Coordinates of C-alpha atoms and ligand atoms in Angstrom, one line a residue:
X16 CA -41.4 10.8 -111.9
X17 CA -39.5 8.5 -108.7
X18 CA -36.1 9.3 -108.0
X19 CA -34.7 6.7 -106.5
X20 CA -31.0 6.8 -104.0
X21 CA -30.1 6.2 -100.7
X22 CA -32.0 7.4 -97.4
X23 CA -29.1 9.3 -95.0
X24 CA -31.0 11.6 -93.0
X25 CA -35.1 9.9 -92.3
X26 CA -38.2 11.8 -92.5
X27 CA -40.2 12.9 -95.3
X28 CA -40.9 16.8 -97.0
X29 CA -42.3 18.0 -99.2
X30 CA -41.2 21.5 -100.6
X31 CA -39.5 23.1 -104.2
X32 CA -36.1 22.7 -105.1
X33 CA -34.3 24.8 -104.9
X34 CA -30.5 24.5 -106.7
X35 CA -28.0 26.4 -105.7
X36 CA -25.9 28.5 -107.7
X37 CA -25.7 25.3 -110.3
X38 CA -25.8 27.2 -113.0
X39 CA -22.3 27.6 -114.3
X40 CA -19.8 30.3 -111.8
X41 CA -22.2 31.8 -109.3
X42 CA -21.2 35.1 -111.7
X43 CA -24.2 37.8 -112.7
X44 CA -23.0 39.3 -116.4
X45 CA -24.2 42.5 -115.2
X46 CA -21.2 43.0 -113.1
X47 CA -18.5 45.5 -113.6
X48 CA -14.8 45.2 -112.9
X49 CA -13.1 48.2 -111.7
X50 CA -9.5 49.2 -111.6
X51 CA -7.3 46.6 -110.4
X52 CA -6.9 48.7 -107.1
X53 CA -10.6 48.7 -107.3
X54 CA -10.7 44.9 -107.3
X55 CA -8.3 44.5 -105.0
X56 CA -10.4 46.8 -102.1
X57 CA -12.9 44.8 -103.0
X58 CA -11.7 41.4 -102.4
X59 CA -10.7 42.0 -98.6
X60 CA -13.8 43.1 -97.8
X61 CA -15.5 40.5 -99.3
X62 CA -13.7 38.2 -97.8
X63 CA -13.8 39.9 -94.0
X64 CA -17.8 39.9 -95.0
X65 CA -17.3 36.4 -95.8
X66 CA -15.6 35.4 -92.5
X67 CA -17.5 37.4 -91.1
X68 CA -20.8 35.5 -91.7
X69 CA -19.4 32.3 -91.5
X70 CA -18.5 33.5 -88.3
X71 CA -22.2 34.4 -86.6
X72 CA -23.9 31.8 -88.2
X73 CA -20.5 29.6 -86.2
X74 CA -22.0 31.7 -83.1
X75 CA -25.6 30.9 -83.4
X76 CA -25.2 27.0 -84.8
X77 CA -22.8 26.7 -81.4
X78 CA -25.3 28.4 -79.1
X79 CA -28.2 25.9 -80.6
X80 CA -25.8 23.5 -79.5
X81 CA -24.9 22.6 -82.9
X82 CA -21.9 22.0 -82.1
X83 CA -20.4 19.5 -85.6
X84 CA -22.1 22.7 -87.7
X85 CA -20.6 25.3 -85.5
X86 CA -17.0 24.1 -86.0
X87 CA -17.6 23.0 -89.7
X88 CA -18.9 27.2 -90.7
X89 CA -15.3 28.4 -88.6
X90 CA -13.4 26.7 -90.6
X91 CA -14.5 27.8 -93.8
X92 CA -14.9 31.1 -91.9
X93 CA -10.8 30.4 -91.1
X94 CA -10.7 29.4 -95.2
X95 CA -12.5 32.2 -96.2
X96 CA -9.7 34.6 -94.9
X97 CA -7.3 32.4 -95.8
X98 CA -3.8 34.5 -96.8
X99 CA -2.4 32.4 -99.7
X100 CA -5.3 32.4 -100.9
X101 CA -6.2 35.4 -100.9
X102 CA -2.5 36.4 -102.4
X103 CA -3.0 33.3 -105.3
X104 CA -6.0 35.9 -105.5
X105 CA -4.7 39.0 -105.7
X106 CA -2.0 37.9 -108.3
X107 CA -4.6 37.1 -110.1
X108 CA -6.0 40.3 -110.4
X109 CA -2.8 42.0 -111.7
X110 CA -2.5 40.2 -114.4
X111 CA -5.9 41.6 -114.9
X112 CA -8.4 39.6 -113.8
X113 CA -11.5 40.8 -112.2
X114 CA -11.7 40.0 -108.3
X115 CA -14.6 37.4 -109.4
X116 CA -12.9 35.7 -111.6
X117 CA -9.2 36.3 -110.0
X118 CA -11.1 34.4 -106.7
X119 CA -13.0 32.0 -109.0
X120 CA -9.0 30.6 -111.1
X121 CA -7.1 30.6 -107.4
X122 CA -9.7 28.3 -106.0
X123 CA -8.9 26.6 -109.0
X124 CA -5.8 25.9 -108.4
X125 CA -5.4 25.5 -105.1
X126 CA -7.5 23.1 -105.2
X127 CA -6.2 21.0 -108.0
X128 CA -3.1 21.1 -105.9
X129 CA -4.9 19.9 -103.1
X130 CA -6.2 17.0 -105.3
X131 CA -3.1 16.3 -106.5
X132 CA -2.0 15.6 -102.7
X133 CA -1.1 11.5 -100.7
X134 CA -3.0 13.0 -97.8
X135 CA -7.0 11.6 -98.2
X136 CA -7.9 14.2 -95.0
X137 CA -6.0 17.2 -97.8
X138 CA -7.6 15.7 -100.9
X139 CA -11.3 15.6 -99.4
X140 CA -11.0 19.3 -98.8
X141 CA -10.4 20.6 -102.5
X142 CA -14.7 20.6 -102.5
X143 CA -14.4 23.1 -99.3
X144 CA -11.9 25.5 -101.3
X145 CA -14.1 25.6 -104.5
X146 CA -17.3 25.9 -102.2
X147 CA -14.8 29.2 -100.7
X148 CA -14.0 30.5 -103.9
X149 CA -18.2 30.4 -104.9
X150 CA -19.2 32.1 -102.0
X151 CA -17.2 34.5 -101.7
X152 CA -17.9 35.6 -106.0
X153 CA -21.5 35.4 -104.8
X154 CA -20.4 38.1 -101.5
X155 CA -18.6 39.6 -104.6
X156 CA -21.1 40.4 -106.4
X157 CA -23.7 40.7 -103.9
X158 CA -25.0 37.4 -106.0
X159 CA -28.0 36.6 -103.3
X160 CA -30.3 34.6 -104.5
X161 CA -33.9 34.5 -104.3
X162 CA -35.1 31.4 -102.9
X163 CA -38.8 29.6 -104.5
X164 CA -41.2 30.0 -102.1
X165 CA -42.6 28.1 -98.6
X166 CA -40.9 24.6 -98.1
X167 CA -36.7 24.2 -100.2
X168 CA -35.3 21.0 -101.2
X169 CA -31.9 22.2 -101.6
X170 CA -30.8 20.2 -104.0
X171 CA -26.6 19.4 -105.6
X172 CA -24.2 17.4 -106.3
X173 CA -22.4 18.3 -103.5
X174 CA -24.0 20.7 -100.5
X175 CA -21.8 23.0 -99.1
X176 CA -22.3 23.1 -95.6
X177 CA -22.1 26.9 -94.9
X178 CA -25.5 26.6 -97.5
X179 CA -27.2 24.5 -95.0
X180 CA -25.7 26.6 -92.0
X181 CA -26.7 29.8 -93.8
X182 CA -30.4 28.7 -95.2
X183 CA -33.2 30.5 -93.1
X184 CA -33.9 28.7 -89.8
X185 CA -37.7 26.8 -91.0
X186 CA -36.8 27.3 -94.9
X187 CA -34.9 24.4 -95.3
X188 CA -37.3 20.9 -95.4
X189 CA -34.6 18.3 -97.0
X190 CA -31.5 17.9 -98.8
X191 CA -31.2 15.9 -101.7
X192 CA -27.1 15.1 -102.8
X193 CA -26.4 14.1 -106.7
X194 CA -23.9 12.6 -104.8
X195 CA -21.9 11.3 -101.0
X196 CA -23.7 8.8 -98.7
X197 CA -24.9 9.5 -95.3
X198 CA -21.4 10.4 -94.4
X199 CA -20.7 13.7 -96.3
X200 CA -20.6 16.4 -94.8
X201 CA -24.1 17.5 -96.6
X202 CA -25.9 14.9 -94.9
X203 CA -24.3 14.8 -90.9
X204 CA -25.6 18.5 -90.9
X205 CA -28.8 17.4 -92.4
X206 CA -29.3 14.9 -90.1
X207 CA -27.7 16.3 -87.0
X208 CA -30.8 19.1 -87.7
X209 CA -33.7 16.9 -88.1
X210 CA -34.5 17.0 -91.7
X211 CA -34.7 14.4 -94.4
X212 CA -31.8 14.0 -96.6
X213 CA -31.5 11.6 -99.8
X214 CA -28.0 10.8 -101.2
X215 CA -26.9 9.3 -104.3
X216 CA -29.4 10.3 -106.8
X217 CA -26.6 10.7 -109.5
X218 CA -26.9 11.7 -113.3
X219 CA -30.8 11.7 -111.9
X220 CA -30.7 14.8 -110.3
X221 CA -30.7 17.0 -113.2
X222 CA -34.2 16.1 -113.8
X223 CA -35.1 17.9 -110.3
X224 CA -35.3 21.8 -112.3
X225 CA -35.2 25.0 -110.1
X226 CA -39.1 25.9 -108.3
X227 CA -40.6 22.3 -109.2
X228 CA -42.4 21.0 -106.2
X229 CA -41.3 17.4 -104.8
X230 CA -41.9 15.0 -102.2
X231 CA -39.0 13.2 -100.8
X232 CA -38.9 10.2 -98.2
X233 CA -35.2 10.2 -96.5
X234 CA -36.6 7.1 -94.9
X235 CA -36.5 4.9 -98.2
X236 CA -34.2 7.8 -100.1
X237 CA -36.8 8.5 -102.4
X238 CA -38.0 11.3 -104.6
X239 CA -41.5 12.0 -106.4
X240 CA -41.8 14.2 -108.0
X241 CA -45.4 14.0 -109.4
X242 CA -47.0 13.1 -106.2
X243 CA -50.6 12.1 -106.4
X244 CA -53.2 13.8 -103.9
X245 CA -52.8 10.9 -101.2
X246 CA -49.0 10.4 -101.2
X247 CA -49.2 13.9 -99.9
X248 CA -51.6 13.2 -97.7
X249 CA -49.8 10.5 -96.9
X250 CA -47.2 12.6 -96.6
X251 CA -48.6 14.5 -93.9
X252 CA -49.8 11.6 -92.1
X253 CA -46.4 9.9 -91.2
X254 CA -45.5 14.1 -90.4
X255 CA -47.5 14.6 -88.0
X256 CA -46.6 10.8 -86.2
X257 CA -43.1 11.8 -86.3
X258 CA -44.3 15.3 -84.3
X259 CA -46.6 13.0 -82.2
X260 CA -42.9 11.2 -81.9
X261 CA -40.6 13.5 -81.0
X262 CA -43.2 14.9 -78.8
X263 CA -43.5 11.9 -76.8
X264 CA -39.5 11.9 -76.7
X265 CA -40.1 14.8 -75.4
X266 CA -42.6 14.1 -72.9
X267 CA -40.4 11.7 -71.4
X268 CA -36.9 12.5 -71.7
X269 CA -36.8 13.7 -68.0
X270 CA -38.2 10.5 -66.6
X271 CA -35.9 7.1 -65.7
X272 CA -36.8 4.2 -66.1
X273 CA -37.1 3.0 -62.3
X274 CA -39.8 0.1 -61.2
X275 CA -42.7 0.0 -59.1
X276 CA -39.8 -1.1 -56.3
X277 CA -37.5 1.7 -57.0
X278 CA -35.3 -0.4 -59.2
X279 CA -33.4 1.6 -62.2
X280 CA -32.0 0.9 -65.3
X281 CA -29.7 3.1 -66.8
X282 CA -30.8 4.2 -70.9
X283 CA -27.5 5.1 -73.1
X284 CA -28.0 5.7 -76.5
X285 CA -26.3 4.0 -79.8
X286 CA -24.6 5.5 -82.4
X287 CA -23.1 6.2 -85.1
X288 CA -21.6 10.1 -85.2
X289 CA -21.5 13.2 -83.2
X290 CA -25.3 14.5 -85.0
X291 CA -26.9 11.5 -83.1
X292 CA -25.0 11.6 -80.2
X293 CA -26.7 15.4 -79.6
X294 CA -30.1 14.2 -79.9
X295 CA -29.8 11.2 -78.2
X296 CA -28.5 13.8 -74.8
X297 CA -31.9 15.2 -75.9
X298 CA -33.8 12.9 -76.1
X299 CA -32.2 11.8 -71.9
X300 CA -29.7 9.3 -73.1
X301 CA -27.5 8.4 -69.9
X302 CA -24.5 8.5 -71.8
X303 CA -23.8 6.7 -75.5
X304 CA -23.7 2.5 -74.7
X305 CA -22.2 1.9 -78.2
X306 CA -20.9 4.8 -81.0
X307 CA -20.6 2.6 -84.2
X308 CA -17.6 3.6 -85.4
X309 CA -17.8 1.4 -88.5
X310 CA -20.2 3.8 -89.5
X311 CA -17.5 6.2 -90.3
X312 CA -15.3 3.6 -92.6
X313 CA -18.7 3.2 -94.7
X314 CA -18.8 4.7 -98.3
X315 CA -15.4 6.0 -99.2
X316 CA -11.8 4.5 -101.2
X317 CA -10.1 5.4 -99.2
X318 CA -9.3 4.5 -94.8
X319 CA -9.9 7.1 -92.9
X320 CA -6.1 8.3 -91.3
X321 CA -5.8 9.6 -87.5
X322 CA -6.8 12.5 -87.6
X323 CA -10.1 12.5 -89.6
X324 CA -10.9 9.5 -87.2
X325 CA -10.0 11.4 -83.8
X326 CA -11.7 14.6 -85.2
X327 CA -14.9 12.5 -85.3
X328 CA -14.9 10.7 -82.4
X329 CA -14.3 14.0 -80.4
X330 CA -16.7 15.5 -82.2
X331 CA -19.1 13.1 -80.4
X332 CA -17.5 12.6 -77.0
X333 CA -18.0 16.3 -77.1
X334 CA -22.0 16.1 -78.2
X335 CA -22.0 13.7 -75.2
X336 CA -21.1 16.8 -73.2
X337 CA -19.6 15.2 -69.9
X338 CA -21.3 11.8 -70.2
X339 CA -19.8 8.6 -71.1
X340 CA -19.5 7.1 -74.5
X341 CA -18.1 4.1 -75.5
X342 CA -16.5 3.8 -78.6
X343 CA -16.7 0.3 -79.9
X344 CA -13.9 -0.6 -82.8
X345 CA -13.9 -1.3 -85.8
X346 CA -16.7 -4.1 -86.8
X347 CA -16.2 -4.7 -90.4
X348 CA -16.8 -8.5 -92.3
X349 CA -19.8 -10.5 -92.3
X350 CA -23.0 -8.1 -93.5
X351 CA -20.6 -4.9 -93.5
X352 CA -17.9 -5.2 -96.0
X353 CA -15.1 -2.2 -96.8
X354 CA -14.7 -0.1 -100.3
X355 CA -11.8 0.4 -99.2
X356 CA -10.2 -2.5 -97.4
X357 CA -11.7 -5.6 -99.2
X358 CA -11.2 -8.6 -97.2
X359 CA -11.0 -12.0 -99.2
X360 CA -14.1 -13.8 -100.3
X361 CA -15.5 -16.3 -98.0
X362 CA -17.8 -19.1 -97.6
X363 CA -19.2 -18.0 -94.3
X364 CA -18.5 -14.3 -93.6
X365 CA -19.8 -14.4 -90.6
X366 CA -17.8 -17.0 -89.4
X367 CA -14.7 -15.5 -90.7
X368 CA -12.1 -12.3 -91.4
X369 CA -15.0 -10.2 -88.4
X370 CA -14.6 -7.5 -86.2
X371 CA -12.1 -7.7 -83.7
X372 CA -10.1 -10.1 -86.3
X373 CA -9.7 -7.4 -88.9
X374 CA -8.3 -5.4 -85.9
X375 CA -6.0 -7.7 -84.7
X376 CA -4.5 -9.3 -88.0
X377 CA -3.4 -5.2 -89.3
X378 CA -2.1 -3.7 -86.3
X379 CA -1.5 -0.7 -88.6
X380 CA -5.3 0.1 -88.9
X381 CA -6.3 -1.6 -85.6
X382 CA -3.8 1.1 -83.5
X383 CA -4.0 4.3 -86.5
X384 CA -8.0 3.5 -85.1
X385 CA -7.0 3.0 -81.0
X386 CA -5.1 6.0 -81.1
X387 CA -7.4 8.5 -82.3
X388 CA -10.4 7.1 -80.4
X389 CA -7.5 7.0 -76.6
X390 CA -6.8 11.1 -78.5
X391 CA -10.0 11.8 -78.1
X392 CA -10.2 10.9 -74.8
X393 CA -8.6 14.0 -73.7
X394 CA -12.2 15.9 -74.8
X395 CA -14.3 13.3 -72.6
X396 CA -15.1 10.7 -70.5
X397 CA -14.4 7.0 -73.3
X398 CA -14.5 3.5 -73.1
X399 CA -12.9 0.9 -75.9
X400 CA -15.0 -1.4 -76.2
X401 CA -14.2 -5.1 -78.6
X402 CA -16.2 -6.7 -81.2
X403 CA -16.9 -10.1 -81.6
X404 CA -14.6 -11.5 -79.6
X405 CA -13.9 -15.2 -78.5
X406 CA -12.0 -16.4 -75.6
X407 CA -9.6 -13.3 -73.5
X408 CA -6.9 -14.2 -75.6
X409 CA -7.7 -11.5 -78.1
X410 CA -8.8 -9.0 -74.9
X411 CA -5.3 -9.5 -74.2
X412 CA -3.7 -8.7 -77.2
X413 CA -5.8 -5.5 -77.3
X414 CA -4.7 -3.9 -74.2
X415 CA -1.3 -4.3 -75.7
X416 CA -2.2 -2.9 -78.7
X417 CA -3.3 -0.1 -76.3
X418 CA -0.5 0.2 -73.9
X419 CA 1.6 1.0 -76.9
X420 CA -0.3 3.8 -78.2
X421 CA -0.3 5.3 -74.8
X422 CA 3.4 5.1 -74.7
X423 CA 3.5 6.0 -78.9
X424 CA 1.0 9.1 -78.0
X425 CA 2.9 9.9 -74.5
X426 CA 6.0 10.2 -76.3
X427 CA 5.0 12.2 -78.7
X428 CA 3.8 14.5 -75.6
X429 CA 0.0 14.4 -77.7
X430 CA -2.7 14.2 -74.9
X431 CA -5.1 11.9 -74.8
X432 CA -6.5 9.6 -71.7
X433 CA -5.2 7.3 -69.4
X434 CA -6.7 3.9 -67.9
X435 CA -9.7 3.9 -70.9
X436 CA -11.8 1.7 -69.9
X437 CA -12.6 -1.6 -72.3
X438 CA -15.1 -3.1 -72.8
X439 CA -15.9 -6.6 -74.4
X440 CA -18.9 -7.4 -76.4
X441 CA -20.6 -10.8 -75.8
X442 CA -21.8 -11.5 -79.0
X443 CA -20.4 -15.0 -79.1
X444 CA -21.8 -18.3 -77.5
X445 CA -18.4 -19.3 -76.8
X446 CA -17.8 -14.9 -74.7
X447 CA -20.9 -15.8 -72.4
X448 CA -20.5 -19.5 -71.5
X449 CA -16.5 -17.5 -70.8
X450 CA -17.9 -14.4 -69.2
X451 CA -16.3 -15.4 -65.2
X452 CA -12.8 -15.6 -66.9
X453 CA -13.5 -12.7 -69.9
X454 CA -14.7 -10.7 -66.9
X455 CA -10.8 -10.7 -66.0
X456 CA -9.5 -9.5 -68.6
X457 CA -12.2 -6.3 -68.7
X458 CA -13.4 -4.0 -67.2
X459 CA -17.6 -3.9 -68.5
X460 CA -19.7 -6.6 -70.6
X461 CA -22.7 -5.0 -73.6
X462 CA -23.4 -7.7 -74.9
X463 CA -24.5 -7.5 -78.3
X464 CA -28.1 -9.9 -78.2
X465 CA -28.4 -9.2 -82.5
X466 CA -24.6 -11.4 -83.0
X467 CA -25.3 -13.8 -79.9
X468 CA -28.7 -14.5 -81.3
X469 CA -27.5 -15.3 -84.6
X470 CA -24.5 -17.1 -83.3
X471 CA -26.4 -18.9 -81.0
X472 CA -29.6 -20.4 -82.8
X473 CA -27.4 -20.6 -85.9
X474 CA -29.5 -17.7 -87.9
X475 CA -28.3 -15.5 -90.6
X476 CA -29.6 -12.2 -89.5
X477 CA -28.9 -11.1 -93.1
X478 CA -31.3 -13.7 -94.5
X479 CA -35.3 -12.9 -94.4
X480 CA -35.7 -16.1 -94.3
X481 CA -33.8 -16.9 -90.6
X482 CA -36.1 -13.7 -89.3
X483 CA -38.4 -16.1 -87.5
X484 CA -35.8 -18.6 -86.2
X485 CA -33.6 -15.9 -84.6
X486 CA -36.3 -14.2 -82.1
X487 CA -34.0 -12.8 -78.8
X488 CA -36.4 -13.9 -76.9
X489 CA -35.5 -17.5 -77.4
X490 CA -35.2 -19.3 -74.2
X491 CA -31.3 -20.4 -74.6
X492 CA -30.4 -16.9 -75.5
X493 CA -31.7 -16.2 -71.8
X494 CA -29.5 -18.2 -70.7
X495 CA -26.7 -17.4 -72.2
X496 CA -27.1 -13.4 -70.7
X497 CA -27.9 -15.2 -68.0
X498 CA -24.3 -16.8 -68.1
X499 CA -22.5 -13.4 -69.1
X500 CA -24.6 -11.5 -66.2
X501 CA -23.8 -13.7 -63.8
X502 CA -19.7 -14.1 -65.0
X503 CA -20.4 -10.0 -64.7
X504 CA -21.1 -10.3 -61.6
X505 CA -18.1 -12.7 -60.3
X506 CA -15.8 -10.0 -61.9
X507 CA -17.0 -7.1 -61.1
X508 CA -18.2 -5.8 -63.3
X509 CA -21.2 -4.0 -64.8
X510 CA -23.1 -6.2 -67.9
X511 CA -25.3 -4.0 -70.3
X512 CA -27.6 -4.7 -73.4
X513 CA -27.4 -2.9 -77.1
X514 CA -28.0 -5.5 -78.8
X515 CA -32.0 -4.1 -80.6
X516 CA -33.3 -6.9 -77.9
X517 CA -32.6 -3.7 -75.8
X518 CA -34.9 -1.6 -77.6
X519 CA -38.3 -4.5 -77.2
X520 CA -40.5 -3.9 -74.4
X521 CA -41.5 -7.4 -73.8
X522 CA -37.6 -8.0 -73.4
X523 CA -37.2 -5.5 -70.5
X524 CA -38.5 -7.4 -67.2
X525 CA -36.7 -10.4 -68.4
X526 CA -33.4 -8.3 -69.3
X527 CA -34.0 -6.7 -65.2
X528 CA -34.8 -10.0 -64.4
X529 CA -31.4 -10.6 -65.6
X530 CA -29.4 -8.4 -63.8
X531 CA -29.1 -5.9 -66.3
X532 CA -27.5 -3.0 -65.4
X533 CA -27.8 -0.8 -68.3
X534 CA -29.2 -0.6 -71.8
X535 CA -28.4 0.6 -75.1
X536 CA -30.2 1.5 -77.6
X537 CA -32.1 4.2 -80.1
X538 CA -33.8 7.0 -77.7
X539 CA -36.7 6.6 -80.3
X540 CA -37.5 3.2 -78.1
X541 CA -37.1 5.5 -74.8
X542 CA -40.4 5.8 -73.9
X543 CA -42.0 2.8 -75.0
X544 CA -39.2 0.7 -72.7
X545 CA -39.0 3.4 -69.8
X546 CA -43.1 2.7 -69.8
X547 CA -42.4 -0.9 -69.9
X548 CA -39.5 -0.5 -66.6
X549 CA -42.0 1.8 -65.2
X550 CA -45.0 0.1 -65.0
X551 CA -43.5 -3.4 -63.3
X552 CA -41.7 -4.8 -59.9
X553 CA -39.1 -6.8 -59.6
X554 CA -41.0 -9.7 -58.2
X555 CA -43.6 -9.6 -61.1
X556 CA -40.0 -9.5 -63.6
X557 CA -38.9 -12.2 -62.2
X558 CA -41.8 -14.4 -62.3
X559 CA -42.0 -13.9 -66.3
X560 CA -38.2 -14.1 -66.2
X561 CA -38.9 -17.8 -64.7
X562 CA -41.5 -18.8 -66.8
X563 CA -40.2 -17.8 -69.6
X564 CA -36.3 -19.6 -69.2
X565 CA -38.2 -22.8 -69.1
X566 CA -40.6 -22.9 -72.1
X567 CA -39.4 -24.3 -74.8
X568 CA -39.6 -21.9 -78.0
X569 CA -39.5 -18.6 -78.7
X570 CA -42.9 -18.0 -79.9
X571 CA -44.0 -19.6 -76.8
X572 CA -42.4 -17.1 -74.8
X573 CA -42.9 -13.9 -77.0
X574 CA -46.4 -15.3 -76.6
X575 CA -46.2 -15.6 -72.5
X576 CA -45.4 -12.2 -72.4
X577 CA -47.1 -10.6 -74.8
X578 CA -50.2 -11.8 -72.8
X579 CA -48.8 -10.3 -69.9
X580 CA -47.4 -7.5 -71.1
X581 CA -50.3 -6.0 -73.3
X582 CA -49.6 -2.5 -74.8
Ligands
LIG17 C1 -25.2 -6.9 -81.8 O1 -24.6 -7.8 -82.5 O2 -25.9 -7.1 -81.1 C2 -25.0 -5.3 -82.1 C3 -25.5 -4.6 -81.0 O3 -24.0 -5.3 -82.8 P1 -24.0 -4.6 -84.4 O4 -25.7 -5.1 -84.8 O5 -23.8 -3.7 -85.2 O6 -23.9 -5.6 -85.4
LIG18 MG1 -23.0 -7.5 -83.1

């Protein structure tokens, strides 16, 4: 049997299905109720025990640098000792119920109340309250479950963060979720711990029975319950390759990208959530050059409010551990539609309501995000990056919104970062050609070569038929990058590249010779880009660039570089 969901944390795992506490109430028949006062005492003891266990798990995670998991576990510890929940359970006990039944009823009542509220964040906390109720019952009844043997694929419609946080290290091989998307806590935590995860399996999840063996693929989003020997062998090979890749990553983590004649290019990382930021720091990133904030907005019916955004950005900033973090404002539209923000249908969405245009047309949405970023800036160095700018008017308008947000936060006495650097994504030919004037209005440029290439070459990046045409090594794209670096130089601001081109070792010498100071890329590509930079000199890089610039096509440039820079 093969199930298909969405891959939300990469990697392959082979193990046994483990379905914690899903067979109805986590309440064994063997529970013997005491008198009401004994039940009250058992409830207080269970609450204290669970809170202590969660705090202990939080401490362990924090020591291991998993701040995000630790924060969540601490919040759950507070919830386990929540006086309101306990008082409501005590009333149930006084009305004649035993402690497990009382706690489930109290949690259900609180969850239902949360679900009826307008605030999205509070509504979403209902699932957490139910989790706490179940955990309290397990603690009360001593109902620790016996785990299946060997590596575990933890499976459930929803899986609570504490279950993931508490499972013994080394036993948890994968996470399979019926609901959710890449943004549910379980998926984020799985990613933070480098554990493969598949979400969105829906009702098909019921076919996965406790103890069954299965092979899951967190890249493809699949689960196979009857893998052949060849499937398992291929998976094992992939696991070994991933381990080697991780080793390579560690070997290169302490090495800087410096040419043989001593010119350094700084390597930053692209990320979407705090867990990726942490992994990037472990891989030796000098900071986050592009935090794609839209990740927080995907796969949900309502927009995240300021508080939720603030928490997400602050977690990213904290994970960067004092290194700079460039948070890009919402880049939706084009190939990134949002369920929570329906945009009008357009004939050419890539040329329509997208990115900064969406933000400037909706000041409420924009300012909510800006305030959240500015507040996160109080936790560490942040900058704001504007996507898809075409001229200075957009930057000026954005600055006015930022100034208004600073003013509001100041008046409200909320702490925030002042003078946050403002960067422009240079990803339209217009921005590249106007770089010298745009540079007067911002503090840095970041070249979005994915879009710059599609707009310069009129080659839709989401159309597979255009894949051959949309090559960033095209001499026209190289020239646009040259304009941008020149404009940045005139304005005295740094220029980085954060599109996929930054991860291509063939492009590295050209970007060095063009005068790009920083690259921002997926950390997985750090070793190969560092290697490409470390083996060249600037005169060699300049000679390659000069030849490439004068070639007629991208194919000619690619062939030429491949012949000069063999793997
Ligand atoms: C780019 O366009 O190069 C870029 C980094 O932004 P995105 O891929 O998110 O559009
Ligand atoms: Mg882009």
